[in-house]
PDB file of C-alpha atoms in Angstrom:
ATOM      1  CA  ASP A 590     -10.066 -68.986 -54.110  1.00  0.00           C
ATOM      2  CA  ALA A 591      -8.080 -65.928 -55.091  1.00  0.00           C
ATOM      3  CA  GLY A 592      -9.827 -62.622 -54.874  1.00  0.00           C
ATOM      4  CA  VAL A 593      -9.219 -59.661 -57.149  1.00  0.00           C
ATOM      5  CA  THR A 594      -5.522 -59.142 -57.749  1.00  0.00           C
ATOM      6  CA  GLN A 595      -3.907 -55.983 -59.071  1.00  0.00           C
ATOM      7  CA  SER A 596      -0.387 -55.251 -60.182  1.00  0.00           C
ATOM      8  CA  PRO A 597       1.799 -53.460 -59.543  1.00  0.00           C
ATOM      9  CA  THR A 598       0.987 -52.261 -56.024  1.00  0.00           C
ATOM     10  CA  HIS A 599       2.949 -49.066 -56.397  1.00  0.00           C
ATOM     11  CA  LEU A 600       4.188 -47.139 -59.400  1.00  0.00           C
ATOM     12  CA  ILE A 601       6.098 -43.900 -59.882  1.00  0.00           C
ATOM     13  CA  LYS A 602       6.038 -42.149 -63.249  1.00  0.00           C
ATOM     14  CA  THR A 603       6.880 -38.729 -64.603  1.00  0.00           C
ATOM     15  CA  ARG A 604       4.601 -36.363 -66.471  1.00  0.00           C
ATOM     16  CA  GLY A 605       4.005 -37.301 -70.079  1.00  0.00           C
ATOM     17  CA  GLN A 606       4.768 -40.969 -69.599  1.00  0.00           C
ATOM     18  CA  GLN A 607       2.375 -43.841 -70.181  1.00  0.00           C
ATOM     19  CA  VAL A 608       1.336 -46.478 -67.657  1.00  0.00           C
ATOM     20  CA  THR A 609      -0.418 -49.849 -67.735  1.00  0.00           C
ATOM     21  CA  LEU A 610      -2.159 -51.303 -64.719  1.00  0.00           C
ATOM     22  CA  ARG A 611      -3.350 -54.882 -64.538  1.00  0.00           C
ATOM     23  CA  CYS A 612      -6.232 -56.670 -62.860  1.00  0.00           C
ATOM     24  CA  SER A 613      -7.283 -60.287 -62.496  1.00  0.00           C
ATOM     25  CA  PRO A 614     -10.894 -60.658 -61.386  1.00  0.00           C
ATOM     26  CA  LYS A 615     -12.178 -62.999 -58.729  1.00  0.00           C
ATOM     27  CA  SER A 616     -12.666 -66.544 -59.979  1.00  0.00           C
ATOM     28  CA  GLY A 617     -16.046 -66.876 -61.698  1.00  0.00           C
ATOM     29  CA  HIS A 618     -16.410 -63.156 -62.358  1.00  0.00           C
ATOM     30  CA  ASP A 619     -16.741 -61.805 -65.880  1.00  0.00           C
ATOM     31  CA  THR A 620     -17.107 -58.047 -65.429  1.00  0.00           C
ATOM     32  CA  VAL A 621     -14.334 -55.641 -64.499  1.00  0.00           C
ATOM     33  CA  SER A 622     -14.718 -52.005 -63.520  1.00  0.00           C
ATOM     34  CA  TRP A 623     -11.956 -49.508 -62.883  1.00  0.00           C
ATOM     35  CA  TYR A 624     -12.123 -46.690 -60.365  1.00  0.00           C
ATOM     36  CA  GLN A 625      -9.838 -43.780 -59.544  1.00  0.00           C
ATOM     37  CA  GLN A 626      -9.608 -42.788 -55.894  1.00  0.00           C
ATOM     38  CA  ALA A 627      -7.801 -39.523 -55.288  1.00  0.00           C
ATOM     39  CA  LEU A 628      -6.573 -38.723 -51.792  1.00  0.00           C
ATOM     40  CA  GLY A 629      -9.506 -37.890 -49.521  1.00  0.00           C
ATOM     41  CA  GLN A 630     -12.084 -38.714 -52.187  1.00  0.00           C
ATOM     42  CA  GLY A 631     -14.432 -41.544 -52.975  1.00  0.00           C
ATOM     43  CA  PRO A 632     -13.802 -43.883 -55.902  1.00  0.00           C
ATOM     44  CA  GLN A 633     -14.686 -42.341 -59.269  1.00  0.00           C
ATOM     45  CA  PHE A 634     -15.931 -44.670 -62.018  1.00  0.00           C
ATOM     46  CA  ILE A 635     -13.612 -44.792 -65.041  1.00  0.00           C
ATOM     47  CA  PHE A 636     -15.103 -47.576 -67.168  1.00  0.00           C
ATOM     48  CA  GLN A 637     -16.480 -51.090 -67.157  1.00  0.00           C
ATOM     49  CA  TYR A 638     -15.578 -54.067 -69.336  1.00  0.00           C
ATOM     50  CA  TYR A 639     -17.752 -57.048 -70.116  1.00  0.00           C
ATOM     51  CA  GLU A 640     -17.246 -59.600 -72.893  1.00  0.00           C
ATOM     52  CA  GLU A 641     -14.067 -57.774 -73.911  1.00  0.00           C
ATOM     53  CA  GLU A 642     -15.921 -54.562 -74.684  1.00  0.00           C
ATOM     54  CA  GLU A 643     -16.140 -51.260 -72.878  1.00  0.00           C
ATOM     55  CA  ARG A 644     -19.760 -51.073 -71.735  1.00  0.00           C
ATOM     56  CA  GLN A 645     -19.884 -47.869 -69.764  1.00  0.00           C
ATOM     57  CA  ARG A 646     -17.566 -44.946 -69.269  1.00  0.00           C
ATOM     58  CA  GLY A 647     -17.329 -42.278 -66.624  1.00  0.00           C
ATOM     59  CA  ASN A 648     -16.224 -38.695 -67.073  1.00  0.00           C
ATOM     60  CA  PHE A 649     -12.603 -39.416 -67.948  1.00  0.00           C
ATOM     61  CA  PRO A 650     -10.657 -38.260 -71.016  1.00  0.00           C
ATOM     62  CA  ASP A 651      -9.587 -40.506 -73.855  1.00  0.00           C
ATOM     63  CA  ARG A 652      -6.117 -40.701 -72.308  1.00  0.00           C
ATOM     64  CA  PHE A 653      -7.677 -43.399 -70.171  1.00  0.00           C
ATOM     65  CA  SER A 654      -8.225 -46.601 -72.099  1.00  0.00           C
ATOM     66  CA  GLY A 655      -8.615 -50.233 -71.273  1.00  0.00           C
ATOM     67  CA  HIS A 656      -8.822 -53.752 -72.448  1.00  0.00           C
ATOM     68  CA  GLN A 657     -10.344 -57.010 -71.320  1.00  0.00           C
ATOM     69  CA  PHE A 658      -8.879 -60.336 -72.316  1.00  0.00           C
ATOM     70  CA  PRO A 659     -10.679 -63.638 -73.007  1.00  0.00           C
ATOM     71  CA  ASN A 660      -9.746 -64.859 -69.493  1.00  0.00           C
ATOM     72  CA  TYR A 661     -11.603 -61.770 -68.112  1.00  0.00           C
ATOM     73  CA  SER A 662      -8.468 -60.070 -66.858  1.00  0.00           C
ATOM     74  CA  SER A 663      -8.160 -56.401 -67.678  1.00  0.00           C
ATOM     75  CA  GLU A 664      -5.695 -53.593 -68.214  1.00  0.00           C
ATOM     76  CA  LEU A 665      -6.023 -49.885 -67.638  1.00  0.00           C
ATOM     77  CA  ASN A 666      -3.791 -47.661 -69.753  1.00  0.00           C
ATOM     78  CA  VAL A 667      -3.182 -43.996 -69.111  1.00  0.00           C
ATOM     79  CA  ASN A 668      -1.289 -41.924 -71.687  1.00  0.00           C
ATOM     80  CA  ALA A 669       0.370 -38.531 -71.343  1.00  0.00           C
ATOM     81  CA  LEU A 670       0.312 -38.658 -67.565  1.00  0.00           C
ATOM     82  CA  LEU A 671      -0.525 -35.508 -65.622  1.00  0.00           C
ATOM     83  CA  LEU A 672       0.238 -34.693 -62.013  1.00  0.00           C
ATOM     84  CA  GLY A 673      -3.494 -34.927 -61.337  1.00  0.00           C
ATOM     85  CA  ASP A 674      -3.515 -38.570 -62.354  1.00  0.00           C
ATOM     86  CA  SER A 675      -1.792 -39.418 -59.084  1.00  0.00           C
ATOM     87  CA  ALA A 676      -4.263 -41.614 -57.229  1.00  0.00           C
ATOM     88  CA  LEU A 677      -5.141 -45.100 -56.067  1.00  0.00           C
ATOM     89  CA  TYR A 678      -6.539 -47.062 -58.986  1.00  0.00           C
ATOM     90  CA  LEU A 679      -8.989 -49.741 -57.964  1.00  0.00           C
ATOM     91  CA  CYS A 680     -10.221 -52.675 -59.953  1.00  0.00           C
ATOM     92  CA  ALA A 681     -13.565 -54.221 -59.058  1.00  0.00           C
ATOM     93  CA  SER A 682     -15.016 -57.430 -60.417  1.00  0.00           C
ATOM     94  CA  SER A 683     -18.496 -58.884 -60.445  1.00  0.00           C
ATOM     95  CA  PHE A 684     -20.593 -61.492 -62.183  1.00  0.00           C
ATOM     96  CA  ALA A 685     -23.139 -60.262 -64.698  1.00  0.00           C
ATOM     97  CA  GLY A 686     -25.425 -63.208 -64.196  1.00  0.00           C
ATOM     98  CA  ILE A 687     -28.903 -62.959 -62.823  1.00  0.00           C
ATOM     99  CA  THR A 688     -28.031 -63.568 -59.198  1.00  0.00           C
ATOM    100  CA  ASP A 689     -25.583 -61.818 -56.912  1.00  0.00           C
ATOM    101  CA  ASN A 690     -24.500 -59.309 -59.504  1.00  0.00           C
ATOM    102  CA  GLU A 691     -25.000 -56.389 -57.161  1.00  0.00           C
ATOM    103  CA  LYS A 692     -21.830 -56.835 -55.147  1.00  0.00           C
ATOM    104  CA  LEU A 693     -18.444 -55.514 -56.222  1.00  0.00           C
ATOM    105  CA  PHE A 694     -15.236 -57.214 -55.145  1.00  0.00           C
ATOM    106  CA  PHE A 695     -12.291 -54.855 -55.044  1.00  0.00           C
ATOM    107  CA  GLY A 696      -8.582 -55.398 -55.353  1.00  0.00           C
ATOM    108  CA  SER A 697      -6.144 -53.613 -53.061  1.00  0.00           C
ATOM    109  CA  GLY A 698      -5.343 -51.123 -55.778  1.00  0.00           C
ATOM    110  CA  THR A 699      -2.336 -49.656 -57.538  1.00  0.00           C
ATOM    111  CA  GLN A 700      -0.962 -46.464 -56.026  1.00  0.00           C
ATOM    112  CA  LEU A 701       0.217 -44.298 -58.917  1.00  0.00           C
ATOM    113  CA  SER A 702       2.420 -41.301 -58.251  1.00  0.00           C
ATOM    114  CA  VAL A 703       3.150 -38.886 -61.093  1.00  0.00           C
ATOM    115  CA  LEU A 704       6.118 -36.586 -60.526  1.00  0.00           C
TER     116      LEU A 704
ATOM    117  CA  ALA B 661     -27.568 -38.534 -62.863  1.00  0.00           C
ATOM    118  CA  GLN B 662     -27.089 -40.376 -59.634  1.00  0.00           C
ATOM    119  CA  SER B 663     -25.236 -39.089 -56.596  1.00  0.00           C
ATOM    120  CA  VAL B 664     -24.484 -39.841 -52.978  1.00  0.00           C
ATOM    121  CA  ALA B 665     -23.870 -37.414 -50.136  1.00  0.00           C
ATOM    122  CA  GLN B 666     -22.078 -38.271 -46.923  1.00  0.00           C
ATOM    123  CA  PRO B 667     -22.411 -35.105 -44.859  1.00  0.00           C
ATOM    124  CA  GLU B 668     -19.868 -35.994 -42.179  1.00  0.00           C
ATOM    125  CA  ASP B 669     -16.154 -36.161 -42.949  1.00  0.00           C
ATOM    126  CA  GLN B 670     -15.528 -37.901 -39.635  1.00  0.00           C
ATOM    127  CA  VAL B 671     -17.584 -39.549 -36.919  1.00  0.00           C
ATOM    128  CA  ASN B 672     -16.128 -40.130 -33.470  1.00  0.00           C
ATOM    129  CA  VAL B 673     -17.754 -42.569 -31.082  1.00  0.00           C
ATOM    130  CA  ALA B 674     -16.708 -44.215 -27.837  1.00  0.00           C
ATOM    131  CA  GLU B 675     -16.222 -47.957 -27.821  1.00  0.00           C
ATOM    132  CA  GLY B 676     -19.419 -49.726 -26.809  1.00  0.00           C
ATOM    133  CA  ASN B 677     -21.665 -46.854 -27.874  1.00  0.00           C
ATOM    134  CA  PRO B 678     -24.003 -47.031 -30.850  1.00  0.00           C
ATOM    135  CA  LEU B 679     -22.796 -45.495 -34.067  1.00  0.00           C
ATOM    136  CA  THR B 680     -24.496 -43.944 -37.084  1.00  0.00           C
ATOM    137  CA  VAL B 681     -22.875 -42.928 -40.365  1.00  0.00           C
ATOM    138  CA  LYS B 682     -25.172 -40.871 -42.546  1.00  0.00           C
ATOM    139  CA  CYS B 683     -25.865 -41.161 -46.270  1.00  0.00           C
ATOM    140  CA  THR B 684     -28.388 -39.569 -48.600  1.00  0.00           C
ATOM    141  CA  TYR B 685     -28.790 -40.351 -52.266  1.00  0.00           C
ATOM    142  CA  SER B 686     -30.246 -39.002 -55.472  1.00  0.00           C
ATOM    143  CA  VAL B 687     -31.256 -41.292 -58.311  1.00  0.00           C
ATOM    144  CA  SER B 688     -33.995 -41.663 -60.892  1.00  0.00           C
ATOM    145  CA  GLY B 689     -36.148 -44.606 -60.014  1.00  0.00           C
ATOM    146  CA  ASN B 690     -35.664 -47.199 -57.335  1.00  0.00           C
ATOM    147  CA  PRO B 691     -32.128 -47.389 -55.993  1.00  0.00           C
ATOM    148  CA  TYR B 692     -29.801 -50.189 -55.155  1.00  0.00           C
ATOM    149  CA  LEU B 693     -27.851 -48.973 -52.121  1.00  0.00           C
ATOM    150  CA  PHE B 694     -24.610 -50.229 -50.656  1.00  0.00           C
ATOM    151  CA  TRP B 695     -22.118 -49.665 -47.875  1.00  0.00           C
ATOM    152  CA  TYR B 696     -18.451 -50.491 -48.290  1.00  0.00           C
ATOM    153  CA  VAL B 697     -15.586 -50.210 -45.797  1.00  0.00           C
ATOM    154  CA  GLN B 698     -11.968 -49.404 -46.577  1.00  0.00           C
ATOM    155  CA  TYR B 699      -9.083 -50.123 -44.251  1.00  0.00           C
ATOM    156  CA  PRO B 700      -5.719 -48.354 -44.744  1.00  0.00           C
ATOM    157  CA  ASN B 701      -3.883 -49.375 -47.898  1.00  0.00           C
ATOM    158  CA  ARG B 702      -6.650 -51.758 -48.870  1.00  0.00           C
ATOM    159  CA  GLY B 703      -9.430 -51.927 -51.412  1.00  0.00           C
ATOM    160  CA  LEU B 704     -13.067 -51.584 -50.500  1.00  0.00           C
ATOM    161  CA  GLN B 705     -14.945 -54.405 -48.826  1.00  0.00           C
ATOM    162  CA  PHE B 706     -18.675 -54.963 -49.195  1.00  0.00           C
ATOM    163  CA  LEU B 707     -20.688 -54.565 -45.967  1.00  0.00           C
ATOM    164  CA  LEU B 708     -24.327 -54.681 -46.954  1.00  0.00           C
ATOM    165  CA  LYS B 709     -26.868 -53.829 -49.619  1.00  0.00           C
ATOM    166  CA  TYR B 710     -30.473 -52.777 -50.018  1.00  0.00           C
ATOM    167  CA  ILE B 711     -32.221 -54.031 -53.121  1.00  0.00           C
ATOM    168  CA  THR B 712     -35.856 -54.364 -52.134  1.00  0.00           C
ATOM    169  CA  GLY B 713     -38.022 -55.549 -49.252  1.00  0.00           C
ATOM    170  CA  ASP B 714     -37.404 -54.865 -45.581  1.00  0.00           C
ATOM    171  CA  ASN B 715     -36.108 -51.357 -44.986  1.00  0.00           C
ATOM    172  CA  LEU B 716     -33.668 -52.574 -42.340  1.00  0.00           C
ATOM    173  CA  VAL B 717     -30.882 -54.638 -43.817  1.00  0.00           C
ATOM    174  CA  LYS B 718     -28.206 -56.486 -41.897  1.00  0.00           C
ATOM    175  CA  GLY B 719     -24.677 -56.984 -43.049  1.00  0.00           C
ATOM    176  CA  SER B 720     -21.213 -58.055 -42.049  1.00  0.00           C
ATOM    177  CA  TYR B 721     -19.553 -57.443 -38.655  1.00  0.00           C
ATOM    178  CA  GLY B 722     -22.826 -56.517 -36.925  1.00  0.00           C
ATOM    179  CA  PHE B 723     -23.580 -53.527 -39.146  1.00  0.00           C
ATOM    180  CA  GLU B 724     -27.040 -52.690 -40.363  1.00  0.00           C
ATOM    181  CA  ALA B 725     -28.571 -49.936 -42.446  1.00  0.00           C
ATOM    182  CA  GLU B 726     -31.997 -48.396 -42.695  1.00  0.00           C
ATOM    183  CA  PHE B 727     -33.485 -47.395 -46.023  1.00  0.00           C
ATOM    184  CA  ASN B 728     -35.835 -44.424 -45.862  1.00  0.00           C
ATOM    185  CA  LYS B 729     -37.395 -43.677 -49.224  1.00  0.00           C
ATOM    186  CA  SER B 730     -39.157 -40.471 -48.184  1.00  0.00           C
ATOM    187  CA  GLN B 731     -35.926 -38.996 -46.843  1.00  0.00           C
ATOM    188  CA  THR B 732     -33.772 -40.630 -49.559  1.00  0.00           C
ATOM    189  CA  SER B 733     -31.438 -41.832 -46.846  1.00  0.00           C
ATOM    190  CA  PHE B 734     -29.529 -45.013 -46.117  1.00  0.00           C
ATOM    191  CA  HIS B 735     -27.780 -44.559 -42.777  1.00  0.00           C
ATOM    192  CA  LEU B 736     -25.316 -47.141 -41.511  1.00  0.00           C
ATOM    193  CA  LYS B 737     -25.696 -48.227 -37.893  1.00  0.00           C
ATOM    194  CA  LYS B 738     -24.199 -50.518 -35.297  1.00  0.00           C
ATOM    195  CA  PRO B 739     -25.521 -51.012 -31.760  1.00  0.00           C
ATOM    196  CA  SER B 740     -22.106 -51.249 -30.093  1.00  0.00           C
ATOM    197  CA  ALA B 741     -18.943 -49.898 -31.711  1.00  0.00           C
ATOM    198  CA  LEU B 742     -15.589 -51.673 -31.585  1.00  0.00           C
ATOM    199  CA  VAL B 743     -12.150 -50.103 -31.910  1.00  0.00           C
ATOM    200  CA  SER B 744     -11.598 -52.418 -34.888  1.00  0.00           C
ATOM    201  CA  ASP B 745     -14.518 -50.705 -36.675  1.00  0.00           C
ATOM    202  CA  SER B 746     -12.311 -47.638 -37.186  1.00  0.00           C
ATOM    203  CA  ALA B 747     -12.021 -47.239 -40.949  1.00  0.00           C
ATOM    204  CA  LEU B 748     -13.310 -45.290 -43.934  1.00  0.00           C
ATOM    205  CA  TYR B 749     -16.931 -45.993 -44.873  1.00  0.00           C
ATOM    206  CA  PHE B 750     -18.426 -45.395 -48.310  1.00  0.00           C
ATOM    207  CA  CYS B 751     -22.059 -45.265 -49.276  1.00  0.00           C
ATOM    208  CA  ALA B 752     -22.856 -46.137 -52.890  1.00  0.00           C
ATOM    209  CA  VAL B 753     -25.835 -46.210 -55.235  1.00  0.00           C
ATOM    210  CA  ARG B 754     -26.802 -47.561 -58.605  1.00  0.00           C
ATOM    211  CA  VAL B 755     -29.987 -48.078 -60.546  1.00  0.00           C
ATOM    212  CA  PRO B 756     -31.269 -51.596 -61.111  1.00  0.00           C
ATOM    213  CA  GLY B 757     -30.896 -53.527 -64.294  1.00  0.00           C
ATOM    214  CA  LEU B 758     -28.274 -54.382 -66.825  1.00  0.00           C
ATOM    215  CA  ILE B 759     -26.900 -52.304 -69.630  1.00  0.00           C
ATOM    216  CA  SER B 760     -25.345 -53.927 -72.658  1.00  0.00           C
ATOM    217  CA  GLY B 761     -24.665 -57.040 -70.624  1.00  0.00           C
ATOM    218  CA  GLY B 762     -23.075 -55.309 -67.694  1.00  0.00           C
ATOM    219  CA  TYR B 763     -24.670 -53.703 -64.715  1.00  0.00           C
ATOM    220  CA  GLN B 764     -25.272 -50.036 -64.271  1.00  0.00           C
ATOM    221  CA  LYS B 765     -22.320 -48.114 -62.855  1.00  0.00           C
ATOM    222  CA  VAL B 766     -21.963 -47.669 -59.103  1.00  0.00           C
ATOM    223  CA  THR B 767     -21.532 -44.139 -57.753  1.00  0.00           C
ATOM    224  CA  PHE B 768     -19.726 -43.696 -54.435  1.00  0.00           C
ATOM    225  CA  GLY B 769     -19.853 -40.980 -51.842  1.00  0.00           C
ATOM    226  CA  ILE B 770     -16.788 -39.140 -50.609  1.00  0.00           C
ATOM    227  CA  GLY B 771     -16.482 -41.356 -47.555  1.00  0.00           C
ATOM    228  CA  THR B 772     -16.782 -40.907 -43.795  1.00  0.00           C
ATOM    229  CA  LYS B 773     -13.927 -41.681 -41.461  1.00  0.00           C
ATOM    230  CA  LEU B 774     -15.133 -43.544 -38.399  1.00  0.00           C
ATOM    231  CA  GLN B 775     -12.961 -43.249 -35.311  1.00  0.00           C
ATOM    232  CA  VAL B 776     -13.875 -45.470 -32.358  1.00  0.00           C
ATOM    233  CA  ILE B 777     -12.235 -44.258 -29.189  1.00  0.00           C
ATOM    234  CA  PRO B 778     -11.221 -46.856 -26.568  1.00  0.00           C
TER     235      PRO B 778
END
């Protein structure tokens, strides 16, 4: 049973460029959340997708957008990259059913470097 | 707004000694509390959770945590530390219930680096 998979593992971009990160949730999971983890910080909530809609959003600008596909996989898009966007981007999946929806399963992340 | 504070950037403990990693939280209503561990170049792994019931919850790898509502704390503990426990530990909180089909967002602390010395 595959866990949460993210691609790519590493990415280098320059300021002003756009980037797309991808996430496949754990089998049986239907909810995907994205987090940004800057160096030395805890994960910061970006947004959550369920049933192909953005359900909640953290304090991130509109440059950060996402999408969820019918197979529950998800993409995170960041436009007009800034140096401060350099971070580890984590995808977390869960099941929004009644039971066991409290636990998040994380991927290994995509390390984004903006030069 | 909900928040988590982890007052110690780093905790050092000798192998075989008990360890405690501290966490306090702020949330409206009853909290769901979690501990996650992160090893280098890896995502976070779930350790344990408090939802309701017994204030002492047990989790993976021999870890446990004690919920104290009056002190709004949820400290992580282990009776005997192992070198392999060295990692980054995150406390997290969310409020119960679903919102628009999904669950309420989870807020993480800044993390505490645990160093177990052989």
